[in-house]
Coordinates of N, CA and C in Angstrom, one line a residue:
X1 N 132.1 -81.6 2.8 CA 131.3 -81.7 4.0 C 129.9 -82.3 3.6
X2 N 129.4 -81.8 2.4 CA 128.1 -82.7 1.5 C 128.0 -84.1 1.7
X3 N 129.2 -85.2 1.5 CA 129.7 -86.2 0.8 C 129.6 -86.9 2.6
X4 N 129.9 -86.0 3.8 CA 129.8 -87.0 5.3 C 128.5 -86.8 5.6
X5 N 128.0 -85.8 5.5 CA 126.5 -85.5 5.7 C 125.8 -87.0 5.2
X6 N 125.8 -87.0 4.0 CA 125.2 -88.1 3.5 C 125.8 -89.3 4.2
X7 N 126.7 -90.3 4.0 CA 127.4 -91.0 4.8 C 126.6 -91.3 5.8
X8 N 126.7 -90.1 7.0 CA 126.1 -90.1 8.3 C 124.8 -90.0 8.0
X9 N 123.9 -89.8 7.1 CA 122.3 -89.5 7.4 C 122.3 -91.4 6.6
X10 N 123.0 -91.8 6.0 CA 122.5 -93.1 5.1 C 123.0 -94.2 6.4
X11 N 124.0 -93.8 7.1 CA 124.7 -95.2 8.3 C 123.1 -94.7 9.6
X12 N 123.1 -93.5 9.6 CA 121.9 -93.5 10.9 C 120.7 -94.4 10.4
X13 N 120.2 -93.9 8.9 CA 119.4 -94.7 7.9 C 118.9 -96.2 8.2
X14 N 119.9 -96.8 8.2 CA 120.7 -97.6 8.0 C 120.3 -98.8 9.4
X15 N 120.5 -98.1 10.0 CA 120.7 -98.1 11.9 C 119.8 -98.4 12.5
X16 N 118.5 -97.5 11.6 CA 117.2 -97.2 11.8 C 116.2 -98.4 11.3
X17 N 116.5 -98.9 9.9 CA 116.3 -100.1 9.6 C 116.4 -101.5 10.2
X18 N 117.6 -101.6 11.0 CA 117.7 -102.4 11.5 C 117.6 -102.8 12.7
X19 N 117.3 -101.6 13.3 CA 116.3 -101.5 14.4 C 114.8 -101.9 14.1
X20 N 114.3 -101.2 13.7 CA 113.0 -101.2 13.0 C 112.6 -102.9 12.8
X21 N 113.7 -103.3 11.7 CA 113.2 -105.3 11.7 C 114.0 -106.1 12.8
X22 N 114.7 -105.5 13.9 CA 114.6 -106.6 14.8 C 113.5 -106.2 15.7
X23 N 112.7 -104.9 16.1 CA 111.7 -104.6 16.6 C 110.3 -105.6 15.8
X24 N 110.5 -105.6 14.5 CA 109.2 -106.2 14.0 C 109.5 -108.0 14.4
X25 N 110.6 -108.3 13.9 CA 110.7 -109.4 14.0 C 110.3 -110.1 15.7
X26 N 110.9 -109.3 16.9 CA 110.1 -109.8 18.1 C 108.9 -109.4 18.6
X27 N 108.5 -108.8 17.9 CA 106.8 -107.9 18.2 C 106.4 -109.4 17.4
X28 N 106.5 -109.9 16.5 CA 105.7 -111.1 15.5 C 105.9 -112.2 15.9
X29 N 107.3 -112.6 17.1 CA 107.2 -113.8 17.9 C 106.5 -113.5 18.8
X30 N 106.4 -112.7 19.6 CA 105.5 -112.3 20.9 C 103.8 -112.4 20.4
X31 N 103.9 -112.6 19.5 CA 102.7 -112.8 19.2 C 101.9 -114.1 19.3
X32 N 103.0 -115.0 19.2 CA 103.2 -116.5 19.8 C 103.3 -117.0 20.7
X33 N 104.0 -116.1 21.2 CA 105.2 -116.4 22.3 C 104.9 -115.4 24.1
X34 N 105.4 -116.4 25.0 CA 105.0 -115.2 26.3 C 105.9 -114.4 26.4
X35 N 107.3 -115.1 25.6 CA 108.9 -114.0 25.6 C 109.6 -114.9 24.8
X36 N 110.7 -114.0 24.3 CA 111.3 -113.8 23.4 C 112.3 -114.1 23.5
X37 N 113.9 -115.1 23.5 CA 115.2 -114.2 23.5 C 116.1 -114.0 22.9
X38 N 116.3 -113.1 23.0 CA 117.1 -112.6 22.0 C 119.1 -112.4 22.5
X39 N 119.4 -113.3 21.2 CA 121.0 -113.6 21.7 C 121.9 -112.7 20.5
X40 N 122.4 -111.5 20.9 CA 123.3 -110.4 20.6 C 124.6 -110.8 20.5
X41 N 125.2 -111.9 19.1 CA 126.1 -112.6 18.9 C 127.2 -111.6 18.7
X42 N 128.2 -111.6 19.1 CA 129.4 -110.4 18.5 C 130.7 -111.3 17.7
X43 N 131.1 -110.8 16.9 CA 131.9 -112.0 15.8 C 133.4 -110.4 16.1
X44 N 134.1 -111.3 16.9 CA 135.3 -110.5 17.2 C 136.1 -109.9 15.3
X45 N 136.3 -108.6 15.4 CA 136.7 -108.5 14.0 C 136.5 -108.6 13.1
X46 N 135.0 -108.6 13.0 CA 134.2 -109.3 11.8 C 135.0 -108.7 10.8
X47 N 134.8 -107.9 10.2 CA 135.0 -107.1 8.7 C 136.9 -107.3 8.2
X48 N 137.4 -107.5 9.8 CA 138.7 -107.9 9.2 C 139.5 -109.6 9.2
X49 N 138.1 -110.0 9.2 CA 138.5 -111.4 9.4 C 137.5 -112.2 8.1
X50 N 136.9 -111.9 6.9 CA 136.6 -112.0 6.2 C 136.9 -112.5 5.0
X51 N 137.4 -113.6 4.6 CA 138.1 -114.1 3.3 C 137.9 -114.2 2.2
X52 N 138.6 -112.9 1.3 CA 138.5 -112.7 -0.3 C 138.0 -113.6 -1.1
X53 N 138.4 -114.9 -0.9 CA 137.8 -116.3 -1.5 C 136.5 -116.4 -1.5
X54 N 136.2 -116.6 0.0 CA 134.7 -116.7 0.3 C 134.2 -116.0 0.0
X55 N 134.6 -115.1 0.1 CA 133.3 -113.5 -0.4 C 133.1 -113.5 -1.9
X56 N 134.1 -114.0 -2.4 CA 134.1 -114.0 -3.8 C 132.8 -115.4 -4.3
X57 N 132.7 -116.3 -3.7 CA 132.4 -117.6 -3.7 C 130.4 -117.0 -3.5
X58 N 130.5 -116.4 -2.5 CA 129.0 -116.0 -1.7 C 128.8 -114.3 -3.1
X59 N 129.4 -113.3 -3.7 CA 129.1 -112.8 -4.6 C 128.6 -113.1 -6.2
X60 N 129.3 -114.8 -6.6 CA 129.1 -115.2 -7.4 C 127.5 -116.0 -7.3
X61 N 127.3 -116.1 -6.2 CA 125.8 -117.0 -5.7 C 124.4 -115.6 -6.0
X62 N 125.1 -114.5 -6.2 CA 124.2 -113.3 -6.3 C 123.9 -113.2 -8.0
X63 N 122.5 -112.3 -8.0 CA 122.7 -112.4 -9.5 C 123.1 -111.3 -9.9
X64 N 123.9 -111.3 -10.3 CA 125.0 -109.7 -10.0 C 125.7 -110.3 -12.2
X65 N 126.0 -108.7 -12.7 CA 126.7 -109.2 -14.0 C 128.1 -109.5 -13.8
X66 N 128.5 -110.3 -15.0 CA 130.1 -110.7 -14.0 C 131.0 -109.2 -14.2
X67 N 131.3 -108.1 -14.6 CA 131.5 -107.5 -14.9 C 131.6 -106.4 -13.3
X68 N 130.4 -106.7 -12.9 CA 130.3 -106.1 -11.2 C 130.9 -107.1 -10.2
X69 N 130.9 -108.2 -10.8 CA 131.4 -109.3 -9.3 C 133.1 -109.2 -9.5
X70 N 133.0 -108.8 -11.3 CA 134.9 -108.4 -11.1 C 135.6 -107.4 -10.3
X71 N 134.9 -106.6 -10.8 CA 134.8 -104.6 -10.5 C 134.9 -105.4 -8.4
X72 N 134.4 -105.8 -8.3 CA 134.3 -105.8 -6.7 C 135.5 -106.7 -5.9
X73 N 135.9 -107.5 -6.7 CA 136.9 -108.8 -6.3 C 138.3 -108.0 -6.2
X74 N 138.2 -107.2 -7.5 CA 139.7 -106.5 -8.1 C 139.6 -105.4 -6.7
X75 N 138.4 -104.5 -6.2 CA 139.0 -103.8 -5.1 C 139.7 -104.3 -3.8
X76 N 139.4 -105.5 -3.9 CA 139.8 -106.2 -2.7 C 141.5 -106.8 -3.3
X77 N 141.7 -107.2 -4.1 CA 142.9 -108.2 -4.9 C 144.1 -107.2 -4.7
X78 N 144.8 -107.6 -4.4 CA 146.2 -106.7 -4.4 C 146.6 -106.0 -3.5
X79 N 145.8 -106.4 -2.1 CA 146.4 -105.4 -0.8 C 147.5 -106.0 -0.3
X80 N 148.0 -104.9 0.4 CA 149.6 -105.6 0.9 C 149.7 -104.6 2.0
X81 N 150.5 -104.9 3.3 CA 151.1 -104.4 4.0 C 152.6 -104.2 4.4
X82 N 153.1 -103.3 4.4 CA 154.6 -103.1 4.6 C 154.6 -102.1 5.9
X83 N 156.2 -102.0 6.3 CA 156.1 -101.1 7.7 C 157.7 -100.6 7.2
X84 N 157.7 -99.0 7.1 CA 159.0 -98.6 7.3 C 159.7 -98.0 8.6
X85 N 160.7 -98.2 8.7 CA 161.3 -97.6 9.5 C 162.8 -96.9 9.0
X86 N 162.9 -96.1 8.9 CA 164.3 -94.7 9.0 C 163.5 -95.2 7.1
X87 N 165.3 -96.2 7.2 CA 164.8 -96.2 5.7 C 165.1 -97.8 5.3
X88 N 164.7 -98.2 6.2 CA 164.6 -99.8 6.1 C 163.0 -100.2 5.7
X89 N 162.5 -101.1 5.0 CA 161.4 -101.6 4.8 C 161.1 -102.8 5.2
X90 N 160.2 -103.5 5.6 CA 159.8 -104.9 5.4 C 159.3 -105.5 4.4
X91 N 159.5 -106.7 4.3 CA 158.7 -107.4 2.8 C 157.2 -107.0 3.2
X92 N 156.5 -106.9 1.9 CA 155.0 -106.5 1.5 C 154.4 -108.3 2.4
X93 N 153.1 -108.1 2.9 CA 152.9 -109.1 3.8 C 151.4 -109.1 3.0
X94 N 151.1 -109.7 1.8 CA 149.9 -109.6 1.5 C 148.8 -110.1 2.5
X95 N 147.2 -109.1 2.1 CA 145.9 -109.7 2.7 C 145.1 -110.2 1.5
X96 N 144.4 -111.1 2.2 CA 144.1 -112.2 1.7 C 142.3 -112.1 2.5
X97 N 142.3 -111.7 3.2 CA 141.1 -111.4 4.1 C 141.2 -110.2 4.9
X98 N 139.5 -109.6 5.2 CA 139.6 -107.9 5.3 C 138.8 -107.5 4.1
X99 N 138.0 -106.8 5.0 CA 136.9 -105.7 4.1 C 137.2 -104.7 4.9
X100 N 137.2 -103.4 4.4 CA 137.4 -102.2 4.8 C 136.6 -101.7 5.5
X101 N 136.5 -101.9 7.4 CA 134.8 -101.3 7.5 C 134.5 -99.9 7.1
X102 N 135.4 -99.0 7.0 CA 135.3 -97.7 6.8 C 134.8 -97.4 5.4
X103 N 135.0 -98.8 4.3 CA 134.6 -97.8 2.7 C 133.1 -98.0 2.4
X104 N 133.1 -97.7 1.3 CA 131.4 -97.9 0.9 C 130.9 -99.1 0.7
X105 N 132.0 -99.9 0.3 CA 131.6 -101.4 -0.2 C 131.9 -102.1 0.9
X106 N 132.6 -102.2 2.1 CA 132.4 -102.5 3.4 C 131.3 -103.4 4.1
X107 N 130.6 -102.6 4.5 CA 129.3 -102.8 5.5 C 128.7 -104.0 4.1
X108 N 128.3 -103.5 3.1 CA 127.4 -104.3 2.2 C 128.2 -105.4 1.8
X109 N 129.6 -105.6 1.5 CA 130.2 -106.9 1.3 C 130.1 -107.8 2.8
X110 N 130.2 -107.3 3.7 CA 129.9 -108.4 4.7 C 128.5 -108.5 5.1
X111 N 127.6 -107.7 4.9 CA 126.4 -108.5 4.2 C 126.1 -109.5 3.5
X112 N 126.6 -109.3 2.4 CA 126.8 -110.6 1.5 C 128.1 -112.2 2.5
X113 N 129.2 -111.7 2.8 CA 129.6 -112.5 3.2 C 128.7 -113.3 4.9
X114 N 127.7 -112.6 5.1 CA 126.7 -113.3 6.4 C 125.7 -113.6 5.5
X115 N 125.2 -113.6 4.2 CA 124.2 -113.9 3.9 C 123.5 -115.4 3.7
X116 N 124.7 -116.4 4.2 CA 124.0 -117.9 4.4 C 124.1 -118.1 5.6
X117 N 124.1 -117.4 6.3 CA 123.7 -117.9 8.0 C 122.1 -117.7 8.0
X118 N 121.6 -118.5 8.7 CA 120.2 -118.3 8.4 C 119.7 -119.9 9.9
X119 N 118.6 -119.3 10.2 CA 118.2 -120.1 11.1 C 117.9 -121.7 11.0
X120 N 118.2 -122.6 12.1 CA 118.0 -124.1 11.3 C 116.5 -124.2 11.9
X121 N 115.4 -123.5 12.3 CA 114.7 -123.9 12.5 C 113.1 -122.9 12.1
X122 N 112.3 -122.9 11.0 CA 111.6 -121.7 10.4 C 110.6 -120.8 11.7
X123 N 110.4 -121.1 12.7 CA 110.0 -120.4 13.8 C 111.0 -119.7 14.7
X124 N 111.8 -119.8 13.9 CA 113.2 -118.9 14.8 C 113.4 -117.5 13.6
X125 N 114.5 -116.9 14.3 CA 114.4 -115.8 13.3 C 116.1 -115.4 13.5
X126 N 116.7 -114.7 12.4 CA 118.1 -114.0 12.6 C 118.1 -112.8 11.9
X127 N 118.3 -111.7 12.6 CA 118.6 -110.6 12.0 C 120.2 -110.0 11.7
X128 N 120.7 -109.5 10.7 CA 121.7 -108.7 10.9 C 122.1 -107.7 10.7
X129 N 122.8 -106.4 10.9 CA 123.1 -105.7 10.7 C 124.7 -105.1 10.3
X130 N 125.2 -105.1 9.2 CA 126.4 -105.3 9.2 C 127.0 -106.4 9.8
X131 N 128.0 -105.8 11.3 CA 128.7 -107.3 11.5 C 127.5 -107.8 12.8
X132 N 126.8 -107.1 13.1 CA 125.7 -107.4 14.3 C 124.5 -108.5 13.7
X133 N 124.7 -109.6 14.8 CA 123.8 -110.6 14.7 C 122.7 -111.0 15.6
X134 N 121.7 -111.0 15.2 CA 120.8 -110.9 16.6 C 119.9 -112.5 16.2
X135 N 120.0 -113.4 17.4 CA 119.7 -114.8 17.0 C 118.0 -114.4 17.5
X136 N 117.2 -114.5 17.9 CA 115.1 -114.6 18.0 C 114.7 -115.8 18.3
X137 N 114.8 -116.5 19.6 CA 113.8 -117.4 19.9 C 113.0 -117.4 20.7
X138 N 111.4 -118.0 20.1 CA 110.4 -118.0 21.0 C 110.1 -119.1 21.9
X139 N 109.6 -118.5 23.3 CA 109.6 -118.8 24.4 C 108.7 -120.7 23.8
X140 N 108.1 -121.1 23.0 CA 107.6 -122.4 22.9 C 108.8 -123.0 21.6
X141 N 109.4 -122.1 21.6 CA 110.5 -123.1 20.9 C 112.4 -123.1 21.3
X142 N 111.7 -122.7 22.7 CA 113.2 -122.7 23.4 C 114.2 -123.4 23.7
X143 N 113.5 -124.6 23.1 CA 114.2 -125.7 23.5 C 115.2 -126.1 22.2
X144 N 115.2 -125.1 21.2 CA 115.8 -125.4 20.1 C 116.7 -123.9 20.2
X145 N 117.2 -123.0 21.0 CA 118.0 -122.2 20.8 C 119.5 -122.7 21.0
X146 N 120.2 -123.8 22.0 CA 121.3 -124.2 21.7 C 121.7 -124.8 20.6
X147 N 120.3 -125.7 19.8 CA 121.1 -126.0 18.3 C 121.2 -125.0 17.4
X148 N 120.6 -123.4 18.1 CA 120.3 -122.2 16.7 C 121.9 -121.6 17.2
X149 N 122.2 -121.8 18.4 CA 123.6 -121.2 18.5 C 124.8 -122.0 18.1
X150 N 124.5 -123.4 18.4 CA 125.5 -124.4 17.7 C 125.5 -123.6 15.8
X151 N 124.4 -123.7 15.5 CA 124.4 -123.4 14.4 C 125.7 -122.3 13.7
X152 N 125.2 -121.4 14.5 CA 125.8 -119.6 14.5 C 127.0 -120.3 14.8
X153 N 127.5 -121.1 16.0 CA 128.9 -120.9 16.1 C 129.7 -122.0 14.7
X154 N 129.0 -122.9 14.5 CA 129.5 -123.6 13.2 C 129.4 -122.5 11.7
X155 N 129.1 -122.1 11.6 CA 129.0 -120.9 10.7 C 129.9 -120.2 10.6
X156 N 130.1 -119.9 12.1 CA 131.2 -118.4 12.5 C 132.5 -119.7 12.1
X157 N 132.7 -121.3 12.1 CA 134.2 -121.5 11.9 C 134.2 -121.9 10.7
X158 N 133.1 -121.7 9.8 CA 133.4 -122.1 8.5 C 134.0 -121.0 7.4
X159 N 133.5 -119.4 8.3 CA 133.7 -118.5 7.9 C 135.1 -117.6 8.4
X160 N 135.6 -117.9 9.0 CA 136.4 -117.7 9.5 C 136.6 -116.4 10.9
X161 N 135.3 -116.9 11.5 CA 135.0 -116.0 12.5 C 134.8 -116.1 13.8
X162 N 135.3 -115.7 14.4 CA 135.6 -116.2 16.3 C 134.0 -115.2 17.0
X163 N 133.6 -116.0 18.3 CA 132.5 -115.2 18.5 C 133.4 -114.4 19.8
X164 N 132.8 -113.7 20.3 CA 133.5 -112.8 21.5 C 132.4 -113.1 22.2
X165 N 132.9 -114.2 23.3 CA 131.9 -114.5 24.2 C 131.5 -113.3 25.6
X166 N 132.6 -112.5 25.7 CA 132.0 -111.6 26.6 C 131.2 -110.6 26.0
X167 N 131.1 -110.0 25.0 CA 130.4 -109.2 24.3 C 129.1 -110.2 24.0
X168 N 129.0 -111.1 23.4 CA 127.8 -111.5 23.3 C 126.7 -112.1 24.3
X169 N 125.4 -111.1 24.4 CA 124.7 -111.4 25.7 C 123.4 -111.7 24.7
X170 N 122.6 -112.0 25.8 CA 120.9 -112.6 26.6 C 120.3 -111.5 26.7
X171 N 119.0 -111.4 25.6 CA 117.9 -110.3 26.3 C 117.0 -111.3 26.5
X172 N 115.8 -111.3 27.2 CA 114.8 -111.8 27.5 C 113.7 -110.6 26.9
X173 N 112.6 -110.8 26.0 CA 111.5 -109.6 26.0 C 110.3 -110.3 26.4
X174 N 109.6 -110.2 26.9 CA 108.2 -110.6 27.4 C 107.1 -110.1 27.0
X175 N 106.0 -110.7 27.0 CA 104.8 -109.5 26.3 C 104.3 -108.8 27.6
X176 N 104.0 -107.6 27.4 CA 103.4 -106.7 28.9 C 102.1 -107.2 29.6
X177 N 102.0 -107.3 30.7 CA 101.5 -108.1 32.0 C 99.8 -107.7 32.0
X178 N 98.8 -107.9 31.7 CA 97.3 -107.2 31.9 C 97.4 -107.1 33.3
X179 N 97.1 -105.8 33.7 CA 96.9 -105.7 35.1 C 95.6 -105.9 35.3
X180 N 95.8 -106.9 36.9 CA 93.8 -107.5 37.0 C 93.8 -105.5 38.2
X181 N 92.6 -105.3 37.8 CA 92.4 -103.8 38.6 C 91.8 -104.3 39.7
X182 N 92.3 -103.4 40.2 CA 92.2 -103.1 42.1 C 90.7 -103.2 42.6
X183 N 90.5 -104.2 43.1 CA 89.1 -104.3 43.5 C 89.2 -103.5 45.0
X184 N 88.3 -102.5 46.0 CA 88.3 -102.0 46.8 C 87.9 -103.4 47.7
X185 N 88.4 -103.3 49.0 CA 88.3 -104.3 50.2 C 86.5 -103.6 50.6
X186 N 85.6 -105.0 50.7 CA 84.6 -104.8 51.3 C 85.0 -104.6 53.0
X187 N 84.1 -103.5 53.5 CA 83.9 -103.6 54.7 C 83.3 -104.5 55.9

């Protein structure tokens, strides 16, 4: 019971974090900017659409000892799926791609596997959270958010990732309005 406690206090943690820097990150365009938008990319299946190669490729770019980039490659190397029935089997149908969202190394390897998507333009911003991608443009540089999403979707097919266009939406944030005060009507 120890061992979910933790778990769940480090993923809420976690949660909290990443809240926290997409909060800062549009409070620091609004500072620029009259509004903000923010595009809430959804990458259909992220974590099981992830390729062992690539990830291996984007681990080695880390300065990691090779001794841990092995330790991490070998958890992933040798998965296989089979289906029985009575007492017939299927041939073993190896993966080749898939991160486990549920293990420890999970969430943090597709971290690493999103860690070169990055904005093409330095007044724009990208946040992510696990497989959650939040694109940041400001209202004087709006005119560059179709090439920030071209960007994201050329990314998503180099990576081997589909976006889910109905999940992914449009926030608008605005900076709050100065109210001019109520002058009373002269008589």
């Amino acid at each position: 019971m120890f061992n979910c406690r933790v778990i769940i206090c480090s993923c809420v943690l976690s949660i909290c974090a990443a809240l926290i820097d997409l909060l800062r990150k549009t409070t620091d365009l609004l500072r620029l900017n009259e509004f903000v938008a923010i595009i809430s990319v959804d990458f259909t299946k992220a974590f099981d659409r992830v390729r062992h190669h690539v990830l291996s490729q984007k681990f080695l770019q880390l300065d990691l000892p090779d001794h841990i980039h092995n330790w991490v490659m070998d958890y992933f190397k040798g998965r296989g799926h089979s289906t029985k029935a009575v007492d017939i089997s299927s041939l073993i149908a190896w993966i080749n791609a898939s991160i486990i969202q549920g293990s420890g190394i999970g969430p943090s390897s597709y971290v690493v596997a999103a860690s070169d998507l990055h904005p093409r333009h330095k007044q724009n911003a990208i946040t992510k959270f696990a497989d959650a991608t939040y694109l940041l443009v400001g209202s004087t540089s709006i005119g560059t958010l179709v090439d920030e999403f071209d960007n994201i979707k050329k990314w998503a097919e180099n990576n081997n990732m589909k976006i889910h266009p109905s999940k992914t939406k449009e926030l608008i944030v605005s900076r709050a309005r100065s109210r001019i005060p109520q002058v009373p009507s002269q008589p």
